[in-house]
mmCIF file of C-alpha atoms in Angstrom:
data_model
loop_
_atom_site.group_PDB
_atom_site.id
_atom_site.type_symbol
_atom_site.label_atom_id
_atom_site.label_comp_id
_atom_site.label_asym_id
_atom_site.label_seq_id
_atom_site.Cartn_x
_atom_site.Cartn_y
_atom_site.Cartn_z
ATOM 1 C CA UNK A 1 -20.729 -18.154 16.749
ATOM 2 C CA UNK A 2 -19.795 -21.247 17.929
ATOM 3 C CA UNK A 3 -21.658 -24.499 17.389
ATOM 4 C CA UNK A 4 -23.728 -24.387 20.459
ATOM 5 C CA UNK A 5 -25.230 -21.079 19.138
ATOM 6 C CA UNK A 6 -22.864 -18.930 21.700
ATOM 7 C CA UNK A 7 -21.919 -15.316 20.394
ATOM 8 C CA UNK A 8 -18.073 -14.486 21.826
ATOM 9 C CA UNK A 9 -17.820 -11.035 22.542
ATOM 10 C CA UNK A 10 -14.676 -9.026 24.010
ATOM 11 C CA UNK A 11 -14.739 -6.035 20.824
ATOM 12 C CA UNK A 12 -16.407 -3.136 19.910
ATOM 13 C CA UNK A 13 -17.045 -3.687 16.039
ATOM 14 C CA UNK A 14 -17.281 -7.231 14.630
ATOM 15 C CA UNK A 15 -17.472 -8.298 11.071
ATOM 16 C CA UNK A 16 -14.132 -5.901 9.742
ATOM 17 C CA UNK A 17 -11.622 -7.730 10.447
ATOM 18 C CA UNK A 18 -9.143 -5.685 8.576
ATOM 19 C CA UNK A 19 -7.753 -2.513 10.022
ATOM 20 C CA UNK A 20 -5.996 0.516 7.668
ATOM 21 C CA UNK A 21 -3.524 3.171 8.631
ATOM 22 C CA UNK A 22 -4.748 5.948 6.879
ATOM 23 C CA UNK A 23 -2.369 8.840 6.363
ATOM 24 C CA UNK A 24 -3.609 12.552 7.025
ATOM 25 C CA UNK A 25 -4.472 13.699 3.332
ATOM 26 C CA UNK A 26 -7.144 15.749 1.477
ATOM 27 C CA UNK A 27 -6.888 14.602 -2.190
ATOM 28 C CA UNK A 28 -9.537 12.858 -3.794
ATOM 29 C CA UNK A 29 -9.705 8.869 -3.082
ATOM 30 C CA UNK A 30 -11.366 7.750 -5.901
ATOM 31 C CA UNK A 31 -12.755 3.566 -6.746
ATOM 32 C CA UNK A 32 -9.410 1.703 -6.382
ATOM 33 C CA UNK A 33 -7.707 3.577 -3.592
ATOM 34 C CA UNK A 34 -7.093 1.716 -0.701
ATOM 35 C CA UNK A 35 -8.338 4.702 0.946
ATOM 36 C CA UNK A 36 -12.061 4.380 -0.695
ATOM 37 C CA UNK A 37 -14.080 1.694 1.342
ATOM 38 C CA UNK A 38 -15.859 0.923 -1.687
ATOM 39 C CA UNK A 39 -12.870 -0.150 -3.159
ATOM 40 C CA UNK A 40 -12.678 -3.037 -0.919
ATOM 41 C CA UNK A 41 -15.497 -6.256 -1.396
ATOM 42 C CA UNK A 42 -15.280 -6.848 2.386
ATOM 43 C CA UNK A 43 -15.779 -4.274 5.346
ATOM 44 C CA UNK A 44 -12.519 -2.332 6.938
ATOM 45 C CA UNK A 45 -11.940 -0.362 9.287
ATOM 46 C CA UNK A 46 -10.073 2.854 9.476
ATOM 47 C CA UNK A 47 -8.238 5.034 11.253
ATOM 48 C CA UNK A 48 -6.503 8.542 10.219
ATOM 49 C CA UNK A 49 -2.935 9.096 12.087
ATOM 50 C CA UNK A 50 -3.366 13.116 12.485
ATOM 51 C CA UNK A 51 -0.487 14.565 11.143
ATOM 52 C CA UNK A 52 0.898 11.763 9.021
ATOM 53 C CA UNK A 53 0.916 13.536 6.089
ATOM 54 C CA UNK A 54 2.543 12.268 2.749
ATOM 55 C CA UNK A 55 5.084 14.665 2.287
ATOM 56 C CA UNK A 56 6.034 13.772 6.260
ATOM 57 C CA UNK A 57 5.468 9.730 5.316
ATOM 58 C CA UNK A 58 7.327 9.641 2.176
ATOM 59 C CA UNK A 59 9.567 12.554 1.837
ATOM 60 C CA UNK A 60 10.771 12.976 5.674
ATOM 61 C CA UNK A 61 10.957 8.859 6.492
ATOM 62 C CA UNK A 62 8.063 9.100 8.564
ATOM 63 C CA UNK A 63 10.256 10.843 11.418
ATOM 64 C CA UNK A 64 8.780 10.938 14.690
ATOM 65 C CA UNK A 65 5.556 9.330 13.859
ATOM 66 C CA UNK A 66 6.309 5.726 15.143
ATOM 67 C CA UNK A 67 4.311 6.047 18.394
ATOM 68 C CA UNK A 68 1.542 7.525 16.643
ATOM 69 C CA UNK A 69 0.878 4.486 14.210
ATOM 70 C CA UNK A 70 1.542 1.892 17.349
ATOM 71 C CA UNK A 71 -1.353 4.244 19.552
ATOM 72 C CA UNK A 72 -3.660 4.245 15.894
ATOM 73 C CA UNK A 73 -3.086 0.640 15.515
ATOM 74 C CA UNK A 74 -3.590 -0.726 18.919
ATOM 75 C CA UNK A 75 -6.744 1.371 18.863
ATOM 76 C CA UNK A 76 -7.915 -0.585 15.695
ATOM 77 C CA UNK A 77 -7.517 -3.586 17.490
ATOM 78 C CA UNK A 78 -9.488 -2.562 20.455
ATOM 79 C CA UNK A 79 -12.196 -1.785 18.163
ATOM 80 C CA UNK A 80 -12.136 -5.478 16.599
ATOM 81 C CA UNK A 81 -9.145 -5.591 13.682
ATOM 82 C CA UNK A 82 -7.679 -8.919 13.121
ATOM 83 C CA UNK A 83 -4.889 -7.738 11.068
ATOM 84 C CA UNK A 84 -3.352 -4.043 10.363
ATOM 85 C CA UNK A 85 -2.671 -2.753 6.920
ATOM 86 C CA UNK A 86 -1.298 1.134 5.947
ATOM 87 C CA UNK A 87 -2.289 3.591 3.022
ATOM 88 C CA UNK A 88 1.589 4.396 2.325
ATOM 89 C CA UNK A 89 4.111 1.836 0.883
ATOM 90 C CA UNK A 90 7.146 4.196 2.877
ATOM 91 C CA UNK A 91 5.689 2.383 6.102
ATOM 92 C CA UNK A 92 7.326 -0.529 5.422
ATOM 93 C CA UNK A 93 10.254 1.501 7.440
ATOM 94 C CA UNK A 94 7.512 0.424 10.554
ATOM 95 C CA UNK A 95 6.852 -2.891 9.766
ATOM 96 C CA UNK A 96 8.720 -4.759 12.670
ATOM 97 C CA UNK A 97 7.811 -2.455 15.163
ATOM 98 C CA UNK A 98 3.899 -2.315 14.566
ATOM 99 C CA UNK A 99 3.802 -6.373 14.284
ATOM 100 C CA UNK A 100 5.650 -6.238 17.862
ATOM 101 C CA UNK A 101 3.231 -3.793 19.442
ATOM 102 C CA UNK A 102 -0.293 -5.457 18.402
ATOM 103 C CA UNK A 103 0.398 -8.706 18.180
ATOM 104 C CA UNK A 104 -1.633 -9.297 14.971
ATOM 105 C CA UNK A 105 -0.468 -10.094 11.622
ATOM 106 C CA UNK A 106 0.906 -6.650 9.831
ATOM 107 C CA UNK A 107 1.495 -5.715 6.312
ATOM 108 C CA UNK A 108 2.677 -2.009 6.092
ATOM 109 C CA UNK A 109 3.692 -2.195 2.236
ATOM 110 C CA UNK A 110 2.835 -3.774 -1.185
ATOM 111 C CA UNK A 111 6.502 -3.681 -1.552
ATOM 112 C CA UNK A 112 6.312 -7.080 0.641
ATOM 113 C CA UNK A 113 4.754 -8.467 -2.428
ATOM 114 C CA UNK A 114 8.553 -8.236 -4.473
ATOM 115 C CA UNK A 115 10.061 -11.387 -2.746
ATOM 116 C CA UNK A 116 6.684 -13.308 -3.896
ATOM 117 C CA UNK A 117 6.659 -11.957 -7.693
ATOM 118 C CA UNK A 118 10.285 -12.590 -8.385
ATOM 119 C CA UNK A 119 9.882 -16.338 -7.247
ATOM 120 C CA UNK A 120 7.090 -16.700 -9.771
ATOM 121 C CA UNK A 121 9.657 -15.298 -12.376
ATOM 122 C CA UNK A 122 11.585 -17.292 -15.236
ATOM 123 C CA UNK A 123 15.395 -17.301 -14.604
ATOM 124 C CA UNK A 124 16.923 -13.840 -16.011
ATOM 125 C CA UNK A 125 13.423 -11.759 -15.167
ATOM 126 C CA UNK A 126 13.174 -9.340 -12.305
ATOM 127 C CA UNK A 127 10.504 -7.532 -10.240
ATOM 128 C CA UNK A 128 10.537 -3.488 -10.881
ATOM 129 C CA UNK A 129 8.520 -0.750 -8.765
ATOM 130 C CA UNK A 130 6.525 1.748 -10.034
ATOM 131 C CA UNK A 131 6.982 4.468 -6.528
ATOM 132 C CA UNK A 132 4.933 8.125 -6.253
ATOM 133 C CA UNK A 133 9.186 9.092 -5.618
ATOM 134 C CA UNK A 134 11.833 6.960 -6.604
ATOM 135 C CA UNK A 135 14.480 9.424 -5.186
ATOM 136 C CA UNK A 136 12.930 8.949 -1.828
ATOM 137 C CA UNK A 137 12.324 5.561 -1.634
ATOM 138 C CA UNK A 138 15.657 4.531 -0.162
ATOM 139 C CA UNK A 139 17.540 1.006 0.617
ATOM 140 C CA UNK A 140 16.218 1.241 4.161
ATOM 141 C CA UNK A 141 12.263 0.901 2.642
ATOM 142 C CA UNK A 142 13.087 -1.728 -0.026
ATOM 143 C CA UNK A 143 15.078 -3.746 3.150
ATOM 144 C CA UNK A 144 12.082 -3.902 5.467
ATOM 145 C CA UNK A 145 9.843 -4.881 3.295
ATOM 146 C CA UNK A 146 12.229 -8.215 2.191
ATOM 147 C CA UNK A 147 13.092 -6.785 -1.289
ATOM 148 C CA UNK A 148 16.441 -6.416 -2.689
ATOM 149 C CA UNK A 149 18.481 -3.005 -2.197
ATOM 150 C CA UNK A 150 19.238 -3.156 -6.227
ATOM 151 C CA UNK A 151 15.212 -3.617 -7.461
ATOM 152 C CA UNK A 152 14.586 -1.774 -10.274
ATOM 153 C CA UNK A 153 12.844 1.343 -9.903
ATOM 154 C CA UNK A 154 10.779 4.359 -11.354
ATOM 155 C CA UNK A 155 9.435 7.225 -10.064
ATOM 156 C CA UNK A 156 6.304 9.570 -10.632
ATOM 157 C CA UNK A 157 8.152 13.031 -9.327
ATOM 158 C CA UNK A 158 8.136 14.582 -13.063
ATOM 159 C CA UNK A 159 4.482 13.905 -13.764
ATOM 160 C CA UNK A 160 1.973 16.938 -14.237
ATOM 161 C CA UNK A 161 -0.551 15.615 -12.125
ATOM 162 C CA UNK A 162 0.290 12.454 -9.591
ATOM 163 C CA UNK A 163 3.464 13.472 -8.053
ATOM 164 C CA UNK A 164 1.759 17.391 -7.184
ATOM 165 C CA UNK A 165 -1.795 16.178 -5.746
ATOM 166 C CA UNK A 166 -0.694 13.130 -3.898
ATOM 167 C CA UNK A 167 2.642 14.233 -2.029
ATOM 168 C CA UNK A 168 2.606 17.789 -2.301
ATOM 169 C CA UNK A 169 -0.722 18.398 -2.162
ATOM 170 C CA UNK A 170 -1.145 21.292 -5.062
ATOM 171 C CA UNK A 171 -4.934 21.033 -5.152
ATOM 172 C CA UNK A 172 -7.906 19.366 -3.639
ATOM 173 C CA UNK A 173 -8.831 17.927 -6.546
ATOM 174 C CA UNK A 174 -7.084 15.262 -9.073
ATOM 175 C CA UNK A 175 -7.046 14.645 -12.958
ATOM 176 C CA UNK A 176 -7.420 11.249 -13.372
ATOM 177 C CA UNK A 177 -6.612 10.769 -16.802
ATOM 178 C CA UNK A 178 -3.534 12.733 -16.083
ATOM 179 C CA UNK A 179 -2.546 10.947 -13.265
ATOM 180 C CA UNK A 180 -3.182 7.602 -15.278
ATOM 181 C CA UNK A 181 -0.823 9.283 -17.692
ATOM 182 C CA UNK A 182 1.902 9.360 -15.163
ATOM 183 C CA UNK A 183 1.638 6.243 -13.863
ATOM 184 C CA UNK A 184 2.145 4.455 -17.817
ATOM 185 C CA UNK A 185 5.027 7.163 -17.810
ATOM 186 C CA UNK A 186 6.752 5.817 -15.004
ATOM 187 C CA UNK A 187 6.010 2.444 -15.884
ATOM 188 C CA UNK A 188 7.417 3.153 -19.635
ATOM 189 C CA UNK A 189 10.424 4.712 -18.089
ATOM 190 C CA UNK A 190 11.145 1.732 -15.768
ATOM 191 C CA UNK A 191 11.037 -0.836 -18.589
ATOM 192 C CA UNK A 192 12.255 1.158 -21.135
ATOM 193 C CA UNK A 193 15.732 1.798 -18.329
ATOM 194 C CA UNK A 194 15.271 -2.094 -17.002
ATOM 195 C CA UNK A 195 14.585 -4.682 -20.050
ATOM 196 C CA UNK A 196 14.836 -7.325 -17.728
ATOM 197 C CA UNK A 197 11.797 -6.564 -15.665
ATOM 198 C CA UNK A 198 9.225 -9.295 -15.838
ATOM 199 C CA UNK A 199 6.405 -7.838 -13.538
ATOM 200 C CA UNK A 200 5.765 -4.497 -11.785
ATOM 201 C CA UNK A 201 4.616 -4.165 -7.947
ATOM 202 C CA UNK A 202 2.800 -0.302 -7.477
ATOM 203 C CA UNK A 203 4.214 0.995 -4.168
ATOM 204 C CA UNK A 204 1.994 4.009 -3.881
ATOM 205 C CA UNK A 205 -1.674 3.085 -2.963
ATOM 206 C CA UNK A 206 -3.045 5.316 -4.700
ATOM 207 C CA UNK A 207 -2.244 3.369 -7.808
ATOM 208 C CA UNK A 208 -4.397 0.390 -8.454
ATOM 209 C CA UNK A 209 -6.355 2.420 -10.200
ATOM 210 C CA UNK A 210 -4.038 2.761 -12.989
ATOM 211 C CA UNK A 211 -2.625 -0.909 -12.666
ATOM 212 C CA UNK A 212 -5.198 -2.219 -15.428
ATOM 213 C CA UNK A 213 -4.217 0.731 -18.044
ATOM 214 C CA UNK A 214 -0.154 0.553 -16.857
ATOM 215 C CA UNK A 215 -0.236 -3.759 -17.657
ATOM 216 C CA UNK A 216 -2.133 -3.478 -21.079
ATOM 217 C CA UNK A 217 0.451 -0.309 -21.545
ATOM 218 C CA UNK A 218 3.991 -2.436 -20.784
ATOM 219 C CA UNK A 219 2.150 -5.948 -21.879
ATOM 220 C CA UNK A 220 3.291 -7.136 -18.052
ATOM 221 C CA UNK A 221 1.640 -8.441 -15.059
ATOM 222 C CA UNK A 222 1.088 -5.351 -12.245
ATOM 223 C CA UNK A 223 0.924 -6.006 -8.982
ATOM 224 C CA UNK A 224 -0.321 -3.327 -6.392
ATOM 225 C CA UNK A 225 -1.727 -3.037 -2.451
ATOM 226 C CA UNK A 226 -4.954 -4.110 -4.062
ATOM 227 C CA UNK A 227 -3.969 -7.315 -4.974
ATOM 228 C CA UNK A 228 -1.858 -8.012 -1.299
ATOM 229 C CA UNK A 229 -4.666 -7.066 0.435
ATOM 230 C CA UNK A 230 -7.244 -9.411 -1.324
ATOM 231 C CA UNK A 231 -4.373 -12.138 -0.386
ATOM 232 C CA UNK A 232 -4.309 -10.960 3.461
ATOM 233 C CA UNK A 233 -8.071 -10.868 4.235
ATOM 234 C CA UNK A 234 -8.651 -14.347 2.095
ATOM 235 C CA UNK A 235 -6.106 -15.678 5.089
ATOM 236 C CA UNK A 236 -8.634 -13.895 7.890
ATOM 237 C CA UNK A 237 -11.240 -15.110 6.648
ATOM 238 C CA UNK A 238 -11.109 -18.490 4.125
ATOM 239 C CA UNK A 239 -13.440 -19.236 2.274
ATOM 240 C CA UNK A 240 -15.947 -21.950 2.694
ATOM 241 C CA UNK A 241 -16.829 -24.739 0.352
ATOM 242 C CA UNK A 242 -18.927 -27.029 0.328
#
C-alpha cells in the first residue's frame, strides 16, 4: 500500500512472495523440508510439476520436463510469486532457462550457495556436497549452478533408508533416525575421502533436517536450501528498522 493509502492490485494471491517447484513425490515431508510449509517462517506458494518425479529429476537429468517447469513457474507468477525456487538441487540443469522465461529472480539449487561458501573459506579449505546421488550428479549440474566441476562430493545411494524413500520411492513412509544416519554417513565419507573440506552445502532438500546432527557430527559449518532460501526472501522482502 502506498502512502496515499492505495492498494495495487494486478495478482491473484498477495502476501507469498516466494514461489516453489515442487517435484511429483509421495514420501513423507517432515519439519525442515522445503516441501513442508511449516518449515518456512514466511508464506510460499506451491506448485507440483505432475510427473516430475525424483527418479525422472535426478536420475534421468530431468529429460523432457523443461516446458513443464517454465508452464508451473509462469503460473506461480500469475498467482503473485516474486521469485521462483525448486524442491530438487538437479534443477540447477534449468536455471538459465526458467530465469529467461519469468522474468523474476530464480534459484533452482542450494548448490548456487558453493561459489559463496568457498569465498568465506581460509586459503587451502574447500566447499564439499553432501548429494541424495553422487554418481548422478554430473559436471553439467555442478556448472550451472557456478560451482567447480572438481567439488568434492558424497553421496547417499548406499544408505538403508534416504537413498530408497526419497529417489526410489520404496515406501510411503520414512525412518528418520535412519535417514539422519545416512546423511552423517555421507557426510563422514566425504570428509573422511576430502580432508580439505572446510564447509558442506546439502544438495538434496530433503536434508536440512539432518544439517544440525551432520555439523555437530563433522565439527563443520552445513549449509543447505534452508539456509539460501532464508537469504532469497530476506532480499524480497527487507526488513524494517526503526
Amino acid at each position: 500500500m502506498s502512502a496515499r493509502g492505495i492498494a495495487t492490485g494486478g495478482r491473484t494471491i498477495h502476501g507469498a512472495p516466494l514461489g516453489i517447484l515442487m517435484l511429483d513425490t509421495r514420501f513423507p515431508r517432515i519439519p525442515g523440508d522445503m516441501g513442508n510449509a511449516a518449515t518456512w517462517p514466511f508464506p510460499v506458494l506451491y506448485r507440483v510439476v505432475r510427473g516430475a518425479d525424483p527418479e525422472r529429476v535426478v536420475l534421468q537429468g530431468a529429460r523432457g520436463l523443461l516446458p513443464d517447469f517454465i508452464a508451473a513457474a509462469r503460473d506461480l507468477v500469475d498467482l503473485g510469486a516474486e521469485a521462483i525456487t525448486t524442491t530438487c538441487g538437479f534443477l540447477s540443469l534449468f536455471q538459465r532457462e526458467l530465469a529467461e522465461a519469468v522474468n523474476v529472480p530464480v534459484a533452482t539449487s542450494s548448490l548456487m550457495q558453493v561459489p559463496f561458501v568457498q569465498a568465506t573459506l581460509p586459503p587451502g579449505r574447500r566447499v564439499g556436497v553432501v548429494t541424495v546421488s553422487r554418481t548422478a550428479l554430473t559436471e553439467a549440474h555442478l556448472e550451472a549452478a557456478g560451482a567447480p566441476a572438481d567439488t568434492p562430493l558424497a553421496g547417499t545411494e548406499n544408505g538403508r533408508e534416504f537413498y530408497p524413500v526419497i529417489v526410489r520411492g520404496a515406501r510411503p513412509d520414512l525412518d528418520v533416525a535412519l535417514a539422519e544416519a545416512d546423511i552423517v554417513a555421507a557426510g563422514r565419507d566425504l570428509v573422511a575421502r576430502h580432508p580439505q573440506v572446510g564447509a558442506i552445502v546439502l544438495e538434496c532438500t530433503n536434508m536440512p533436517p539432518y544439517a544440525a546432527a551432520l555439523s555437530e557430527a563433522v565439527g563443520l559449518p552445513v549449509y543447505d536450501v534452508y539456509s539460501m532460501i532464508a537469504w532469497f526472501h530476506q532480499g524480497l522482502r527487507p526488513r524494517r528498522f526503526g
